[in-house]
Amino acid sequence: MSNPGNAPATNSGNGIAVGSLVLGIVGVVFAFLFSIVGLIAGIIGLVLGFVARRRAVGSRGMVLAGIVLSVIAIIVAIIFMIIGAVVATQMINN
């Protein structure tokens, strides 16, 4: 028997925004440890952030934080990949 005073449960659609934020955090952490994982997580987090922003799901702060963290993860991962390539080249040459 249903209670007519209660509204049906709705899905808030926050999943994309939360996914962007989580992947941004994971990307920043892994950018220092395993650059390729940080780069991939950052790219996926950035795409999810832009999708969430376009659809206007989730809070604007969460979406913006996901986008910013994803961009930071991408930049740090690329920097560490370049440093790793330079160090590897120096080790091979010596």
PDB file of N, CA, C and O in Angstrom, residues 5-63:
ATOM      1  N   GLY A   5       1.208  10.743   0.546  1.00  0.00           N
ATOM      2  CA  GLY A   5       1.870  11.975   0.966  1.00  0.00           C
ATOM      3  C   GLY A   5       3.352  12.034   0.602  1.00  0.00           C
ATOM      4  O   GLY A   5       3.962  13.085   0.652  1.00  0.00           O
ATOM      5  N   ASN A   6       3.937  10.896   0.213  1.00  0.00           N
ATOM      6  CA  ASN A   6       5.363  10.864  -0.094  1.00  0.00           C
ATOM      7  C   ASN A   6       5.597  10.976  -1.586  1.00  0.00           C
ATOM      8  O   ASN A   6       4.921  10.343  -2.389  1.00  0.00           O
ATOM      9  N   ALA A   7       6.587  11.766  -1.953  1.00  0.00           N
ATOM     10  CA  ALA A   7       6.970  11.878  -3.357  1.00  0.00           C
ATOM     11  C   ALA A   7       7.843  10.690  -3.730  1.00  0.00           C
ATOM     12  O   ALA A   7       8.555  10.148  -2.888  1.00  0.00           O
ATOM     13  N   PRO A   8       7.802  10.271  -4.977  1.00  0.00           N
ATOM     14  CA  PRO A   8       8.651   9.146  -5.381  1.00  0.00           C
ATOM     15  C   PRO A   8      10.125   9.536  -5.318  1.00  0.00           C
ATOM     16  O   PRO A   8      10.494  10.695  -5.516  1.00  0.00           O
ATOM     17  N   ALA A   9      10.949   8.565  -5.043  1.00  0.00           N
ATOM     18  CA  ALA A   9      12.393   8.815  -4.977  1.00  0.00           C
ATOM     19  C   ALA A   9      12.914   9.105  -6.373  1.00  0.00           C
ATOM     20  O   ALA A   9      12.558   8.434  -7.340  1.00  0.00           O
ATOM     21  N   THR A  10      13.747  10.109  -6.465  1.00  0.00           N
ATOM     22  CA  THR A  10      14.330  10.461  -7.765  1.00  0.00           C
ATOM     23  C   THR A  10      15.841  10.367  -7.674  1.00  0.00           C
ATOM     24  O   THR A  10      16.436  10.549  -6.620  1.00  0.00           O
ATOM     25  N   ASN A  11      16.444  10.102  -8.796  1.00  0.00           N
ATOM     26  CA  ASN A  11      17.902  10.056  -8.881  1.00  0.00           C
ATOM     27  C   ASN A  11      18.381  11.471  -9.152  1.00  0.00           C
ATOM     28  O   ASN A  11      17.941  12.124 -10.086  1.00  0.00           O
ATOM     29  N   SER A  12      19.304  11.954  -8.345  1.00  0.00           N
ATOM     30  CA  SER A  12      19.751  13.338  -8.482  1.00  0.00           C
ATOM     31  C   SER A  12      20.679  13.538  -9.666  1.00  0.00           C
ATOM     32  O   SER A  12      20.933  14.661 -10.064  1.00  0.00           O
ATOM     33  N   GLY A  13      21.245  12.477 -10.234  1.00  0.00           N
ATOM     34  CA  GLY A  13      22.122  12.613 -11.383  1.00  0.00           C
ATOM     35  C   GLY A  13      23.501  13.124 -11.037  1.00  0.00           C
ATOM     36  O   GLY A  13      24.184  13.692 -11.869  1.00  0.00           O
ATOM     37  N   ASN A  14      23.912  12.964  -9.795  1.00  0.00           N
ATOM     38  CA  ASN A  14      25.205  13.453  -9.338  1.00  0.00           C
ATOM     39  C   ASN A  14      26.355  12.542  -9.728  1.00  0.00           C
ATOM     40  O   ASN A  14      27.502  12.899  -9.514  1.00  0.00           O
ATOM     41  N   GLY A  15      26.083  11.388 -10.275  1.00  0.00           N
ATOM     42  CA  GLY A  15      27.123  10.395 -10.536  1.00  0.00           C
ATOM     43  C   GLY A  15      28.236  10.884 -11.432  1.00  0.00           C
ATOM     44  O   GLY A  15      29.407  10.588 -11.195  1.00  0.00           O
ATOM     45  N   ILE A  16      27.900  11.632 -12.452  1.00  0.00           N
ATOM     46  CA  ILE A  16      28.922  12.125 -13.380  1.00  0.00           C
ATOM     47  C   ILE A  16      29.814  13.143 -12.686  1.00  0.00           C
ATOM     48  O   ILE A  16      31.040  13.115 -12.841  1.00  0.00           O
ATOM     49  N   ALA A  17      29.228  14.024 -11.895  1.00  0.00           N
ATOM     50  CA  ALA A  17      30.017  15.025 -11.175  1.00  0.00           C
ATOM     51  C   ALA A  17      30.916  14.366 -10.133  1.00  0.00           C
ATOM     52  O   ALA A  17      32.092  14.725 -10.002  1.00  0.00           O
ATOM     53  N   VAL A  18      30.388  13.392  -9.415  1.00  0.00           N
ATOM     54  CA  VAL A  18      31.183  12.678  -8.423  1.00  0.00           C
ATOM     55  C   VAL A  18      32.298  11.896  -9.113  1.00  0.00           C
ATOM     56  O   VAL A  18      33.444  11.874  -8.642  1.00  0.00           O
ATOM     57  N   GLY A  19      31.979  11.271 -10.232  1.00  0.00           N
ATOM     58  CA  GLY A  19      32.990  10.536 -10.991  1.00  0.00           C
ATOM     59  C   GLY A  19      34.117  11.434 -11.457  1.00  0.00           C
ATOM     60  O   GLY A  19      35.295  11.062 -11.396  1.00  0.00           O
ATOM     61  N   SER A  20      33.790  12.622 -11.905  1.00  0.00           N
ATOM     62  CA  SER A  20      34.805  13.581 -12.326  1.00  0.00           C
ATOM     63  C   SER A  20      35.699  13.971 -11.163  1.00  0.00           C
ATOM     64  O   SER A  20      36.928  14.034 -11.292  1.00  0.00           O
ATOM     65  N   LEU A  21      35.091  14.236 -10.019  1.00  0.00           N
ATOM     66  CA  LEU A  21      35.860  14.629  -8.833  1.00  0.00           C
ATOM     67  C   LEU A  21      36.760  13.496  -8.362  1.00  0.00           C
ATOM     68  O   LEU A  21      37.951  13.705  -8.077  1.00  0.00           O
ATOM     69  N   VAL A  22      36.226  12.290  -8.298  1.00  0.00           N
ATOM     70  CA  VAL A  22      37.016  11.144  -7.835  1.00  0.00           C
ATOM     71  C   VAL A  22      38.165  10.859  -8.798  1.00  0.00           C
ATOM     72  O   VAL A  22      39.302  10.633  -8.384  1.00  0.00           O
ATOM     73  N   LEU A  23      37.898  10.881 -10.096  1.00  0.00           N
ATOM     74  CA  LEU A  23      38.964  10.629 -11.062  1.00  0.00           C
ATOM     75  C   LEU A  23      40.004  11.746 -11.058  1.00  0.00           C
ATOM     76  O   LEU A  23      41.186  11.501 -11.301  1.00  0.00           O
ATOM     77  N   GLY A  24      39.578  12.969 -10.772  1.00  0.00           N
ATOM     78  CA  GLY A  24      40.546  14.055 -10.637  1.00  0.00           C
ATOM     79  C   GLY A  24      41.475  13.833  -9.461  1.00  0.00           C
ATOM     80  O   GLY A  24      42.687  14.022  -9.563  1.00  0.00           O
ATOM     81  N   ILE A  25      40.922  13.406  -8.338  1.00  0.00           N
ATOM     82  CA  ILE A  25      41.742  13.123  -7.153  1.00  0.00           C
ATOM     83  C   ILE A  25      42.669  11.944  -7.415  1.00  0.00           C
ATOM     84  O   ILE A  25      43.874  12.000  -7.114  1.00  0.00           O
ATOM     85  N   VAL A  26      42.130  10.876  -7.979  1.00  0.00           N
ATOM     86  CA  VAL A  26      42.943   9.702  -8.300  1.00  0.00           C
ATOM     87  C   VAL A  26      44.039  10.073  -9.297  1.00  0.00           C
ATOM     88  O   VAL A  26      45.190   9.639  -9.175  1.00  0.00           O
ATOM     89  N   GLY A  27      43.693  10.906 -10.265  1.00  0.00           N
ATOM     90  CA  GLY A  27      44.676  11.330 -11.263  1.00  0.00           C
ATOM     91  C   GLY A  27      45.817  12.110 -10.655  1.00  0.00           C
ATOM     92  O   GLY A  27      46.986  11.901 -11.010  1.00  0.00           O
ATOM     93  N   VAL A  28      45.532  13.005  -9.728  1.00  0.00           N
ATOM     94  CA  VAL A  28      46.588  13.794  -9.086  1.00  0.00           C
ATOM     95  C   VAL A  28      47.493  12.882  -8.259  1.00  0.00           C
ATOM     96  O   VAL A  28      48.723  13.006  -8.313  1.00  0.00           O
ATOM     97  N   VAL A  29      46.909  11.961  -7.517  1.00  0.00           N
ATOM     98  CA  VAL A  29      47.712  11.065  -6.682  1.00  0.00           C
ATOM     99  C   VAL A  29      48.597  10.176  -7.553  1.00  0.00           C
ATOM    100  O   VAL A  29      49.802  10.044  -7.313  1.00  0.00           O
ATOM    101  N   PHE A  30      48.010   9.585  -8.576  1.00  0.00           N
ATOM    102  CA  PHE A  30      48.770   8.662  -9.415  1.00  0.00           C
ATOM    103  C   PHE A  30      49.693   9.367 -10.399  1.00  0.00           C
ATOM    104  O   PHE A  30      50.589   8.740 -10.960  1.00  0.00           O
ATOM    105  N   ALA A  31      49.507  10.648 -10.639  1.00  0.00           N
ATOM    106  CA  ALA A  31      50.408  11.381 -11.528  1.00  0.00           C
ATOM    107  C   ALA A  31      51.817  11.394 -10.966  1.00  0.00           C
ATOM    108  O   ALA A  31      52.795  11.392 -11.715  1.00  0.00           O
ATOM    109  N   PHE A  32      51.945  11.397  -9.647  1.00  0.00           N
ATOM    110  CA  PHE A  32      53.260  11.369  -9.013  1.00  0.00           C
ATOM    111  C   PHE A  32      53.834   9.958  -8.967  1.00  0.00           C
ATOM    112  O   PHE A  32      55.048   9.777  -9.047  1.00  0.00           O
ATOM    113  N   LEU A  33      52.985   8.948  -8.832  1.00  0.00           N
ATOM    114  CA  LEU A  33      53.452   7.579  -8.660  1.00  0.00           C
ATOM    115  C   LEU A  33      53.580   6.843  -9.992  1.00  0.00           C
ATOM    116  O   LEU A  33      54.644   6.335 -10.326  1.00  0.00           O
ATOM    117  N   PHE A  34      52.491   6.754 -10.728  1.00  0.00           N
ATOM    118  CA  PHE A  34      52.440   6.085 -12.027  1.00  0.00           C
ATOM    119  C   PHE A  34      51.813   7.064 -13.011  1.00  0.00           C
ATOM    120  O   PHE A  34      50.596   7.190 -13.082  1.00  0.00           O
ATOM    121  N   SER A  35      52.658   7.733 -13.765  1.00  0.00           N
ATOM    122  CA  SER A  35      52.198   8.853 -14.583  1.00  0.00           C
ATOM    123  C   SER A  35      51.139   8.460 -15.601  1.00  0.00           C
ATOM    124  O   SER A  35      50.206   9.218 -15.843  1.00  0.00           O
ATOM    125  N   ILE A  36      51.255   7.281 -16.203  1.00  0.00           N
ATOM    126  CA  ILE A  36      50.299   6.903 -17.242  1.00  0.00           C
ATOM    127  C   ILE A  36      48.904   6.715 -16.647  1.00  0.00           C
ATOM    128  O   ILE A  36      47.905   7.100 -17.263  1.00  0.00           O
ATOM    129  N   VAL A  37      48.825   6.154 -15.443  1.00  0.00           N
ATOM    130  CA  VAL A  37      47.527   5.980 -14.784  1.00  0.00           C
ATOM    131  C   VAL A  37      46.941   7.350 -14.432  1.00  0.00           C
ATOM    132  O   VAL A  37      45.746   7.594 -14.617  1.00  0.00           O
ATOM    133  N   GLY A  38      47.784   8.256 -13.933  1.00  0.00           N
ATOM    134  CA  GLY A  38      47.335   9.606 -13.620  1.00  0.00           C
ATOM    135  C   GLY A  38      46.850  10.353 -14.850  1.00  0.00           C
ATOM    136  O   GLY A  38      45.861  11.084 -14.795  1.00  0.00           O
ATOM    137  N   LEU A  39      47.555  10.146 -15.973  1.00  0.00           N
ATOM    138  CA  LEU A  39      47.154  10.808 -17.221  1.00  0.00           C
ATOM    139  C   LEU A  39      45.798  10.293 -17.703  1.00  0.00           C
ATOM    140  O   LEU A  39      44.915  11.081 -18.057  1.00  0.00           O
ATOM    141  N   ILE A  40      45.625   8.990 -17.690  1.00  0.00           N
ATOM    142  CA  ILE A  40      44.359   8.405 -18.151  1.00  0.00           C
ATOM    143  C   ILE A  40      43.203   8.821 -17.240  1.00  0.00           C
ATOM    144  O   ILE A  40      42.133   9.213 -17.718  1.00  0.00           O
ATOM    145  N   ALA A  41      43.420   8.755 -15.929  1.00  0.00           N
ATOM    146  CA  ALA A  41      42.366   9.163 -14.990  1.00  0.00           C
ATOM    147  C   ALA A  41      42.047  10.648 -15.150  1.00  0.00           C
ATOM    148  O   ALA A  41      40.881  11.050 -15.082  1.00  0.00           O
ATOM    149  N   GLY A  42      43.064  11.461 -15.383  1.00  0.00           N
ATOM    150  CA  GLY A  42      42.841  12.890 -15.581  1.00  0.00           C
ATOM    151  C   GLY A  42      42.031  13.186 -16.836  1.00  0.00           C
ATOM    152  O   GLY A  42      41.140  14.033 -16.832  1.00  0.00           O
ATOM    153  N   ILE A  43      42.343  12.484 -17.910  1.00  0.00           N
ATOM    154  CA  ILE A  43      41.608  12.699 -19.170  1.00  0.00           C
ATOM    155  C   ILE A  43      40.148  12.283 -19.016  1.00  0.00           C
ATOM    156  O   ILE A  43      39.237  13.016 -19.418  1.00  0.00           O
ATOM    157  N   ILE A  44      39.916  11.117 -18.428  1.00  0.00           N
ATOM    158  CA  ILE A  44      38.541  10.651 -18.244  1.00  0.00           C
ATOM    159  C   ILE A  44      37.791  11.578 -17.287  1.00  0.00           C
ATOM    160  O   ILE A  44      36.623  11.915 -17.516  1.00  0.00           O
ATOM    161  N   GLY A  45      38.457  12.008 -16.220  1.00  0.00           N
ATOM    162  CA  GLY A  45      37.833  12.935 -15.280  1.00  0.00           C
ATOM    163  C   GLY A  45      37.487  14.266 -15.929  1.00  0.00           C
ATOM    164  O   GLY A  45      36.447  14.866 -15.641  1.00  0.00           O
ATOM    165  N   LEU A  46      38.352  14.735 -16.817  1.00  0.00           N
ATOM    166  CA  LEU A  46      38.085  15.989 -17.521  1.00  0.00           C
ATOM    167  C   LEU A  46      36.880  15.858 -18.448  1.00  0.00           C
ATOM    168  O   LEU A  46      36.018  16.745 -18.480  1.00  0.00           O
ATOM    169  N   VAL A  47      36.811  14.756 -19.155  1.00  0.00           N
ATOM    170  CA  VAL A  47      35.659  14.530 -20.045  1.00  0.00           C
ATOM    171  C   VAL A  47      34.364  14.455 -19.235  1.00  0.00           C
ATOM    172  O   VAL A  47      33.356  15.079 -19.593  1.00  0.00           O
ATOM    173  N   LEU A  48      34.391  13.698 -18.133  1.00  0.00           N
ATOM    174  CA  LEU A  48      33.194  13.604 -17.292  1.00  0.00           C
ATOM    175  C   LEU A  48      32.823  14.964 -16.700  1.00  0.00           C
ATOM    176  O   LEU A  48      31.638  15.287 -16.568  1.00  0.00           O
ATOM    177  N   GLY A  49      33.819  15.757 -16.347  1.00  0.00           N
ATOM    178  CA  GLY A  49      33.551  17.095 -15.813  1.00  0.00           C
ATOM    179  C   GLY A  49      32.858  17.979 -16.825  1.00  0.00           C
ATOM    180  O   GLY A  49      31.911  18.703 -16.488  1.00  0.00           O
ATOM    181  N   PHE A  50      33.325  17.937 -18.064  1.00  0.00           N
ATOM    182  CA  PHE A  50      32.683  18.755 -19.096  1.00  0.00           C
ATOM    183  C   PHE A  50      31.279  18.260 -19.417  1.00  0.00           C
ATOM    184  O   PHE A  50      30.375  19.058 -19.665  1.00  0.00           O
ATOM    185  N   VAL A  51      31.090  16.933 -19.387  1.00  0.00           N
ATOM    186  CA  VAL A  51      29.739  16.390 -19.614  1.00  0.00           C
ATOM    187  C   VAL A  51      28.802  16.815 -18.487  1.00  0.00           C
ATOM    188  O   VAL A  51      27.666  17.242 -18.731  1.00  0.00           O
ATOM    189  N   ALA A  52      29.278  16.734 -17.253  1.00  0.00           N
ATOM    190  CA  ALA A  52      28.446  17.127 -16.104  1.00  0.00           C
ATOM    191  C   ALA A  52      28.142  18.619 -16.148  1.00  0.00           C
ATOM    192  O   ALA A  52      27.032  19.046 -15.809  1.00  0.00           O
ATOM    193  N   ARG A  53      29.108  19.411 -16.559  1.00  0.00           N
ATOM    194  CA  ARG A  53      28.880  20.860 -16.638  1.00  0.00           C
ATOM    195  C   ARG A  53      27.879  21.196 -17.733  1.00  0.00           C
ATOM    196  O   ARG A  53      27.016  22.055 -17.576  1.00  0.00           O
ATOM    197  N   ARG A  54      27.978  20.490 -18.842  1.00  0.00           N
ATOM    198  CA  ARG A  54      27.058  20.742 -19.963  1.00  0.00           C
ATOM    199  C   ARG A  54      25.621  20.335 -19.612  1.00  0.00           C
ATOM    200  O   ARG A  54      24.673  21.013 -19.977  1.00  0.00           O
ATOM    201  N   ARG A  55      25.499  19.218 -18.893  1.00  0.00           N
ATOM    202  CA  ARG A  55      24.166  18.739 -18.501  1.00  0.00           C
ATOM    203  C   ARG A  55      23.647  19.422 -17.245  1.00  0.00           C
ATOM    204  O   ARG A  55      22.500  19.214 -16.872  1.00  0.00           O
ATOM    205  N   ALA A  56      24.478  20.191 -16.586  1.00  0.00           N
ATOM    206  CA  ALA A  56      24.131  20.910 -15.351  1.00  0.00           C
ATOM    207  C   ALA A  56      23.654  19.949 -14.268  1.00  0.00           C
ATOM    208  O   ALA A  56      22.656  20.192 -13.603  1.00  0.00           O
ATOM    209  N   VAL A  57      24.405  18.830 -14.107  1.00  0.00           N
ATOM    210  CA  VAL A  57      24.097  17.894 -13.027  1.00  0.00           C
ATOM    211  C   VAL A  57      25.115  18.081 -11.921  1.00  0.00           C
ATOM    212  O   VAL A  57      26.259  18.430 -12.156  1.00  0.00           O
ATOM    213  N   GLY A  58      24.700  17.853 -10.707  1.00  0.00           N
ATOM    214  CA  GLY A  58      25.588  17.992  -9.560  1.00  0.00           C
ATOM    215  C   GLY A  58      25.801  19.449  -9.209  1.00  0.00           C
ATOM    216  O   GLY A  58      25.343  20.367  -9.892  1.00  0.00           O
ATOM    217  N   SER A  59      26.504  19.669  -8.128  1.00  0.00           N
ATOM    218  CA  SER A  59      26.764  21.039  -7.719  1.00  0.00           C
ATOM    219  C   SER A  59      27.867  21.621  -8.588  1.00  0.00           C
ATOM    220  O   SER A  59      28.767  20.917  -9.045  1.00  0.00           O
ATOM    221  N   ARG A  60      27.789  22.912  -8.826  1.00  0.00           N
ATOM    222  CA  ARG A  60      28.786  23.571  -9.684  1.00  0.00           C
ATOM    223  C   ARG A  60      30.174  23.478  -9.082  1.00  0.00           C
ATOM    224  O   ARG A  60      31.156  23.343  -9.814  1.00  0.00           O
ATOM    225  N   GLY A  61      30.263  23.541  -7.763  1.00  0.00           N
ATOM    226  CA  GLY A  61      31.556  23.451  -7.104  1.00  0.00           C
ATOM    227  C   GLY A  61      32.208  22.096  -7.293  1.00  0.00           C
ATOM    228  O   GLY A  61      33.413  21.999  -7.526  1.00  0.00           O
ATOM    229  N   MET A  62      31.415  21.038  -7.203  1.00  0.00           N
ATOM    230  CA  MET A  62      31.948  19.688  -7.383  1.00  0.00           C
ATOM    231  C   MET A  62      32.429  19.480  -8.814  1.00  0.00           C
ATOM    232  O   MET A  62      33.494  18.913  -9.042  1.00  0.00           O
ATOM    233  N   VAL A  63      31.653  19.958  -9.768  1.00  0.00           N
ATOM    234  CA  VAL A  63      32.030  19.824 -11.171  1.00  0.00           C
ATOM    235  C   VAL A  63      33.301  20.622 -11.449  1.00  0.00           C
ATOM    236  O   VAL A  63      34.231  20.124 -12.103  1.00  0.00           O
TER     237      VAL A  63
END
